[in-house]
Coordinates of N, CA and C in Angstrom, one line a residue:
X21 N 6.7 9.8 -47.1 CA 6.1 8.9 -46.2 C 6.1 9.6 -44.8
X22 N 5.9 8.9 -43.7 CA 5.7 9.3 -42.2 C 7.6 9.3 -41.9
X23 N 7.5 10.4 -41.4 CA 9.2 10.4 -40.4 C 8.4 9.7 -39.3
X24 N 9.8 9.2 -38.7 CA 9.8 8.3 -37.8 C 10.4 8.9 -36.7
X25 N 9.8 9.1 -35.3 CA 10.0 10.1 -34.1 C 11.0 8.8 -33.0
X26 N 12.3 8.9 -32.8 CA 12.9 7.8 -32.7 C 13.1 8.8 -31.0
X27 N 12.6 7.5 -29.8 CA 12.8 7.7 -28.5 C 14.0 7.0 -28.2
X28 N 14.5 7.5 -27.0 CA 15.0 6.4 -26.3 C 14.3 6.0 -25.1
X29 N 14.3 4.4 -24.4 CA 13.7 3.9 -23.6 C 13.7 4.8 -22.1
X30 N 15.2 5.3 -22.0 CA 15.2 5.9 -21.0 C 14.3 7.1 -20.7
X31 N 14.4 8.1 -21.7 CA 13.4 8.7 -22.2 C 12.0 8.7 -21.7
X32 N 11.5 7.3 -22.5 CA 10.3 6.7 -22.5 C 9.7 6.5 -21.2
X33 N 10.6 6.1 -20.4 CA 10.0 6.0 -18.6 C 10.3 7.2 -17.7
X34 N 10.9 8.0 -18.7 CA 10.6 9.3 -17.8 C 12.4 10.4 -17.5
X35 N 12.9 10.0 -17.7 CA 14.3 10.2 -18.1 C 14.8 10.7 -16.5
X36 N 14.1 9.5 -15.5 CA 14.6 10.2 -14.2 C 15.1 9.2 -13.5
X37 N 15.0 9.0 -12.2 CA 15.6 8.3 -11.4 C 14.9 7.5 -11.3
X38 N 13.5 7.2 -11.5 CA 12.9 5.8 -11.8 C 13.5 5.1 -13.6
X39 N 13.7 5.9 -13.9 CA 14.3 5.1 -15.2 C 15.5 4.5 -15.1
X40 N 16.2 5.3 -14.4 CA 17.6 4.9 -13.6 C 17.9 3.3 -13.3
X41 N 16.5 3.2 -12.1 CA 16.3 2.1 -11.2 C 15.8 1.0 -12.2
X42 N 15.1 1.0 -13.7 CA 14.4 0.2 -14.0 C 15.0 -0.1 -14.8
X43 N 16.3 0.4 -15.7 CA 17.2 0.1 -16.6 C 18.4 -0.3 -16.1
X44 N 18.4 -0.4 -14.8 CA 19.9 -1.2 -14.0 C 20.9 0.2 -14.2
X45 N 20.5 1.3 -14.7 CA 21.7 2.6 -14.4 C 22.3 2.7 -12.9
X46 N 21.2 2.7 -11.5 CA 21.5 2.9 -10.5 C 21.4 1.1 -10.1
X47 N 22.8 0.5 -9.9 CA 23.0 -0.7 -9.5 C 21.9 -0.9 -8.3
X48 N 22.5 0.0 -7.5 CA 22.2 0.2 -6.1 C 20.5 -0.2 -5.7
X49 N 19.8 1.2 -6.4 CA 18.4 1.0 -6.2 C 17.8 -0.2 -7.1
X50 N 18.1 -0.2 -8.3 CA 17.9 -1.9 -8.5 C 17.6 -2.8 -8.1
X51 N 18.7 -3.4 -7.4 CA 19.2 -4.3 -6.5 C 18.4 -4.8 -5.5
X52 N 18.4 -2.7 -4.7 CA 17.4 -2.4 -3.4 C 16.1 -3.4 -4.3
X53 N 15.3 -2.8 -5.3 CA 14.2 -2.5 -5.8 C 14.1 -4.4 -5.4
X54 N 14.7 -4.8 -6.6 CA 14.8 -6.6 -6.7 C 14.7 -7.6 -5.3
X55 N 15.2 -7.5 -4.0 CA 15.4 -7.8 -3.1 C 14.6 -7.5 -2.3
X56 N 13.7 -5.9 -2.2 CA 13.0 -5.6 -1.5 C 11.3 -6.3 -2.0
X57 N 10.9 -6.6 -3.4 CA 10.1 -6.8 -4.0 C 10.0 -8.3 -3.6
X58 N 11.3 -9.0 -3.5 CA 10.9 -10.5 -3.5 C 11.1 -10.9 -2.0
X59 N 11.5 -9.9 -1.0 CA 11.1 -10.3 0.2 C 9.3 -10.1 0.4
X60 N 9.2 -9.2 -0.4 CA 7.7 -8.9 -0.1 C 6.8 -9.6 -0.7
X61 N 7.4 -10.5 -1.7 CA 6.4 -11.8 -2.4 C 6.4 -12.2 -1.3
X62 N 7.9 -13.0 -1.2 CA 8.1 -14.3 -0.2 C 6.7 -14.2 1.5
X63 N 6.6 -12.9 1.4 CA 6.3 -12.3 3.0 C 4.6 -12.3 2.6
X64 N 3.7 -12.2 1.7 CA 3.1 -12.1 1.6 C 2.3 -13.3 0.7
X65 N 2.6 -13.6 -0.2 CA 2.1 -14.8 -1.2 C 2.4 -16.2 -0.5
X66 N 4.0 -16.6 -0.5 CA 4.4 -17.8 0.3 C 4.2 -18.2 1.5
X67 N 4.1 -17.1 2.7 CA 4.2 -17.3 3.9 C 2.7 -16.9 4.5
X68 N 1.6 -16.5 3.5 CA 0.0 -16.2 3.9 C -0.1 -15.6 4.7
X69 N 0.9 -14.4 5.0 CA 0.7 -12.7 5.4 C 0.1 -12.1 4.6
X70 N -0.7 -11.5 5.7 CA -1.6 -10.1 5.2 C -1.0 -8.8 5.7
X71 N -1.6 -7.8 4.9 CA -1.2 -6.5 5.1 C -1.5 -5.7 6.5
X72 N -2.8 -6.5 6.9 CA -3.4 -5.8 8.5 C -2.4 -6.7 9.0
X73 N -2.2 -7.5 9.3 CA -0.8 -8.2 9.9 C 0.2 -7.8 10.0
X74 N 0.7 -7.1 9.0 CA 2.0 -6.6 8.8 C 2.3 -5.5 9.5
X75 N 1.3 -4.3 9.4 CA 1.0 -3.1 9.2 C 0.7 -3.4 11.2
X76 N 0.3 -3.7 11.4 CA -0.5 -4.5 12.6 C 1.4 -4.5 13.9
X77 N 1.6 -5.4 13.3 CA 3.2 -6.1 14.0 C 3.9 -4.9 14.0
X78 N 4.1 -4.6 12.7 CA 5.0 -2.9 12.4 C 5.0 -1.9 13.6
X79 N 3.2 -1.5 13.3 CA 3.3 -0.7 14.5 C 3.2 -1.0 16.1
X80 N 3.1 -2.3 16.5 CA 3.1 -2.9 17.7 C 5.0 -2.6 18.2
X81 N 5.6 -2.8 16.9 CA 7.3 -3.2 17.3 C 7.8 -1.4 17.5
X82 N 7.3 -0.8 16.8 CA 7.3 1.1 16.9 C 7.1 1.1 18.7
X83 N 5.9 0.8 19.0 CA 5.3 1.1 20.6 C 6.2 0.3 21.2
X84 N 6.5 -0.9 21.1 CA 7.7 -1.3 22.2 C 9.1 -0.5 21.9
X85 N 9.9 -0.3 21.0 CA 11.1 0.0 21.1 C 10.7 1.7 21.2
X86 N 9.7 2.2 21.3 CA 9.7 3.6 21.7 C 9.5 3.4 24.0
X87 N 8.6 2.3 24.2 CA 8.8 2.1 25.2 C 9.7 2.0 26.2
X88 N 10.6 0.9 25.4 CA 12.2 0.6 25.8 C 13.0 2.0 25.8
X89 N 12.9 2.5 25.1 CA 13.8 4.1 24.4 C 13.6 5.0 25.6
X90 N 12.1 5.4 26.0 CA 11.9 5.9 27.2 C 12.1 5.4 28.5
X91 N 12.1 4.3 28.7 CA 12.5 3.6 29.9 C 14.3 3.9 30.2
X92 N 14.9 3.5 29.0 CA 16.0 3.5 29.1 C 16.8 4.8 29.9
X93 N 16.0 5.7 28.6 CA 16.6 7.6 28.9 C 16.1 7.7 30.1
X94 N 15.0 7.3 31.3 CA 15.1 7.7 32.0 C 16.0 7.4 33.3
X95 N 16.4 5.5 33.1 CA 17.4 5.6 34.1 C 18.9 6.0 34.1
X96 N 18.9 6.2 31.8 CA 20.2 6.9 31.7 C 20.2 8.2 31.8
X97 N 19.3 8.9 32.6 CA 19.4 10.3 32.5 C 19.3 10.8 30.8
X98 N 19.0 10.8 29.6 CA 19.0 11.2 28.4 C 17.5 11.5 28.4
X99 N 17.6 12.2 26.4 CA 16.7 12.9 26.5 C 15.5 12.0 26.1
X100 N 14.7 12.0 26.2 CA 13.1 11.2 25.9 C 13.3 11.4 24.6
X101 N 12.5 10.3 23.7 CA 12.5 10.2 22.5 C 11.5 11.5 21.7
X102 N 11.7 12.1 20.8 CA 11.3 12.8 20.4 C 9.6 12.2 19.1
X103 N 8.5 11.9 19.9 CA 7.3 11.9 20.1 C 6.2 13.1 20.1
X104 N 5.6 13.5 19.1 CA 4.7 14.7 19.0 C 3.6 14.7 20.0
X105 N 2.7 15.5 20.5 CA 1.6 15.3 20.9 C 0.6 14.8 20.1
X106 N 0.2 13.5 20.3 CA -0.9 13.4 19.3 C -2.9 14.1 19.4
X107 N -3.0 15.4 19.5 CA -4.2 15.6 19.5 C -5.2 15.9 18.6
X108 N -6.4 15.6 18.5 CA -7.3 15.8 17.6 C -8.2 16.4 18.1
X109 N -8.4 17.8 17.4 CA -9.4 18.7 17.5 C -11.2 18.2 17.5
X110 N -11.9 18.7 18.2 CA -13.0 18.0 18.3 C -13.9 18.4 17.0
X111 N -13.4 19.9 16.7 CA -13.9 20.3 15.3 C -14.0 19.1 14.2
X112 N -12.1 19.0 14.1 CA -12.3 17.9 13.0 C -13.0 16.6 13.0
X113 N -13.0 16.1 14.1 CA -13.6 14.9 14.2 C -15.0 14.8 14.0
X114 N -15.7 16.2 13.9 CA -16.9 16.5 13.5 C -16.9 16.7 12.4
X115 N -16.2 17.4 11.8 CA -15.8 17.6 10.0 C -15.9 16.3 9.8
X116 N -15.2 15.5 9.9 CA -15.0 13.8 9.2 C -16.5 13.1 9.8
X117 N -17.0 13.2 10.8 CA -17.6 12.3 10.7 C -19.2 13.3 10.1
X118 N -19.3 14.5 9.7 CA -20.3 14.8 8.6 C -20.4 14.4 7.6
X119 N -18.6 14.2 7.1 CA -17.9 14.0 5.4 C -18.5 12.1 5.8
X120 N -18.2 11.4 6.7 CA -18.6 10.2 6.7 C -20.0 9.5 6.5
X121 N -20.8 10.4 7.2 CA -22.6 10.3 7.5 C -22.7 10.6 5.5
X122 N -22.6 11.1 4.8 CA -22.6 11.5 3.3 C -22.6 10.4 2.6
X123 N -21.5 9.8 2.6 CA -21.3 8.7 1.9 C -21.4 7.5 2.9
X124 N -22.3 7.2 4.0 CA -22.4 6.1 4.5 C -24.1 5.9 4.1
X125 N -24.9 7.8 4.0 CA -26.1 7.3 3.2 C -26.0 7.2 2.1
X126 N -25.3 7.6 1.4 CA -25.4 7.4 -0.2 C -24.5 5.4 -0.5
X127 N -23.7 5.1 0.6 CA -24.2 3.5 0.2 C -25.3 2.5 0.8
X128 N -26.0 3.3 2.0 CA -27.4 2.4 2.0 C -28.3 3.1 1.0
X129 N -28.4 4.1 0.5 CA -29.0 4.2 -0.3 C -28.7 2.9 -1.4
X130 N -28.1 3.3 -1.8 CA -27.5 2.1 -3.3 C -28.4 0.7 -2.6
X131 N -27.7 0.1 -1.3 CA -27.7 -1.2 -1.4 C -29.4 -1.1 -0.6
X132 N -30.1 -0.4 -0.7 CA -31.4 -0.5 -0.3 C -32.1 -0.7 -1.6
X133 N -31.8 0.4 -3.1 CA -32.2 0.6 -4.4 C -32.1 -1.4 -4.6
X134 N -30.6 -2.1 -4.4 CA -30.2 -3.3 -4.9 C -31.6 -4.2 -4.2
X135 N -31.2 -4.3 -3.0 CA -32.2 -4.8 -2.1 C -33.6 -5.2 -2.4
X136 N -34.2 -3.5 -1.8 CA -35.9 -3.2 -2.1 C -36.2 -3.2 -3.1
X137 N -35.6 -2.2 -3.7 CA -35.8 -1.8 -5.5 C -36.0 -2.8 -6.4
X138 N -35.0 -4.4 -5.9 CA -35.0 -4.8 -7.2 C -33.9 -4.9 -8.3
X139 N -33.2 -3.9 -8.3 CA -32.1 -3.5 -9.1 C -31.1 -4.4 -9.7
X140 N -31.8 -5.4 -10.7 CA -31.1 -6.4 -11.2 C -29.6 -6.3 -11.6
X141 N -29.4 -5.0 -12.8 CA -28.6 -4.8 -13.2 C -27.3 -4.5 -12.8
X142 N -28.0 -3.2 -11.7 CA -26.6 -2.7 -10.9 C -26.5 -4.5 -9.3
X143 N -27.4 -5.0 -9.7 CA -26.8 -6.1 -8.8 C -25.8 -7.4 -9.2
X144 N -25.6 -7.4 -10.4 CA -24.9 -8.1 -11.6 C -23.8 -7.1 -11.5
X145 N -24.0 -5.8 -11.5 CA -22.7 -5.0 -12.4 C -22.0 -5.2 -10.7
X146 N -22.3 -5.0 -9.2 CA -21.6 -4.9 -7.9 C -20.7 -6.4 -7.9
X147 N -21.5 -7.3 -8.4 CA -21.0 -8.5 -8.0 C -19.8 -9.2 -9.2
X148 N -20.3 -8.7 -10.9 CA -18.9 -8.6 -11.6 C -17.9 -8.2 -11.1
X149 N -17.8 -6.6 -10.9 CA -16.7 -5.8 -10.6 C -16.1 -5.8 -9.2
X150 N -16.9 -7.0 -8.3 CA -16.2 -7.4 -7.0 C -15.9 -8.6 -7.4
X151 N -16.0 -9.3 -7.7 CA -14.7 -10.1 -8.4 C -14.0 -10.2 -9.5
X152 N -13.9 -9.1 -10.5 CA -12.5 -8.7 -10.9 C -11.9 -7.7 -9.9
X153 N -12.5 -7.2 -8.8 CA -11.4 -6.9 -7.9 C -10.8 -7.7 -7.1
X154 N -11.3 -8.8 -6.9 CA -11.2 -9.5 -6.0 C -9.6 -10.2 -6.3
X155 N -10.2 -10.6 -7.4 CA -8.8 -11.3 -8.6 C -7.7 -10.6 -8.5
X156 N -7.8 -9.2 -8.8 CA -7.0 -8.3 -9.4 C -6.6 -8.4 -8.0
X157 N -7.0 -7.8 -7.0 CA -6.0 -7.4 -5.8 C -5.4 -8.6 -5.3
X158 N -5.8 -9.8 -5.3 CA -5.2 -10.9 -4.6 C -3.9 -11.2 -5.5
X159 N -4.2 -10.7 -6.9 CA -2.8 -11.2 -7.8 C -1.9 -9.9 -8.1
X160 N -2.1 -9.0 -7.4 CA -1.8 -7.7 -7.6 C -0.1 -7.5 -7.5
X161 N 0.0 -8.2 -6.3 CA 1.7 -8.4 -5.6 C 2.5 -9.6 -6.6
X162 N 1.5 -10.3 -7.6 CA 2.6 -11.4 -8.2 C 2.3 -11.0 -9.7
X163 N 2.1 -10.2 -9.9 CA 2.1 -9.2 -11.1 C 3.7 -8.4 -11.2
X164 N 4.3 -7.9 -10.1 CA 5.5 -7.3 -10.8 C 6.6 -8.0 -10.7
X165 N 6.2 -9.1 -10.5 CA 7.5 -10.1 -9.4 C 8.2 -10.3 -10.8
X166 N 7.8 -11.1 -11.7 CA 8.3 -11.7 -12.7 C 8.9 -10.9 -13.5
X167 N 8.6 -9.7 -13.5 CA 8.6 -8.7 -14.4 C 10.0 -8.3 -14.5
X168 N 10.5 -7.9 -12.8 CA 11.5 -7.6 -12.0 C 12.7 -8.4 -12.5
X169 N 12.0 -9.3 -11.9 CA 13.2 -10.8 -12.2 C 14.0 -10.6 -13.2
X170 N 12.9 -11.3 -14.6 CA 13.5 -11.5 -15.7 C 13.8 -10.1 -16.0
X171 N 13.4 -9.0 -15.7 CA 14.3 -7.6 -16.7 C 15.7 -7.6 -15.9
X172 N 16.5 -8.2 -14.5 CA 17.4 -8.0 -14.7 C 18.2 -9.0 -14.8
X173 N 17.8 -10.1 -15.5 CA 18.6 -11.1 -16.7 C 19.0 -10.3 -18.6

């Protein structure tokens, strides 16, 4: 008959430090993992935060405590916070926005074909597959929650 090719689970997810974390080996990152995941339900699903919000506040709270940090060093005499120059070459900003013009016509193209054209089909298939995205991303975040939970019961 068939031999039988016998894994181990740890194995199975990769025999590394994510296997570690998802089999309760590393208490630590676990724990981290579990705690960090269900603050990020709670912050996002329960409390009807969004990501441009978050992402939004994040870097608002960066610009003030970098503000405070330089104010401070300067009446403590210390050294200025270590801040790169941020500049952007005018090259690239031409590079990207050629790479952008590309595919900004190739989607009025499309939605002109939907439009003018007529394009029943592909107008059925934009509007299926935008709402099973729509689905999928909105439930996206309460997809691992459970999962988390009960694996570490």
């Amino acid at each position: 008959m068939g031999e039988s090719h016998r894994c181990s689970v740890h194995l199975a997810l990769g025999g590394g430090a994510v296997a570690d974390v998802l089999l309760w080996k590393n208490w630590f990152g676990s724990a981290a993992l579990l705690i960090g995941s269900t603050a990020l339900w709670l912050l996002f699903e329960r409390a009807g935060y969004n990501l441009l919000s978050f992402i939004s506040n994040v870097l608002l709270l960066l610009v003030v405590i970098l503000f405070f940090w330089a104010k401070s060093a300067l009446l403590l005499n210390r050294p200025l916070p270590p801040v790169p120059n941020l500049d952007i070459s005018e090259e690239s900003v031409v590079k990207g926005a050629d790479e952008m013009r590309v595919y900004v016509n190739r989607a009025l193209s499309i939605v002109h074909d939907i439009a003018i054209g007529g394009n029943l089909g592909l107008f059925v298939q934009i509007g299926f597959f935008g709402l099973v995205g729509d689905i999928l991303y909105w439930k996206f975040l309460q997809l691992p929650y459970p999962g988390i939970y009960w694996g570490s019961s």
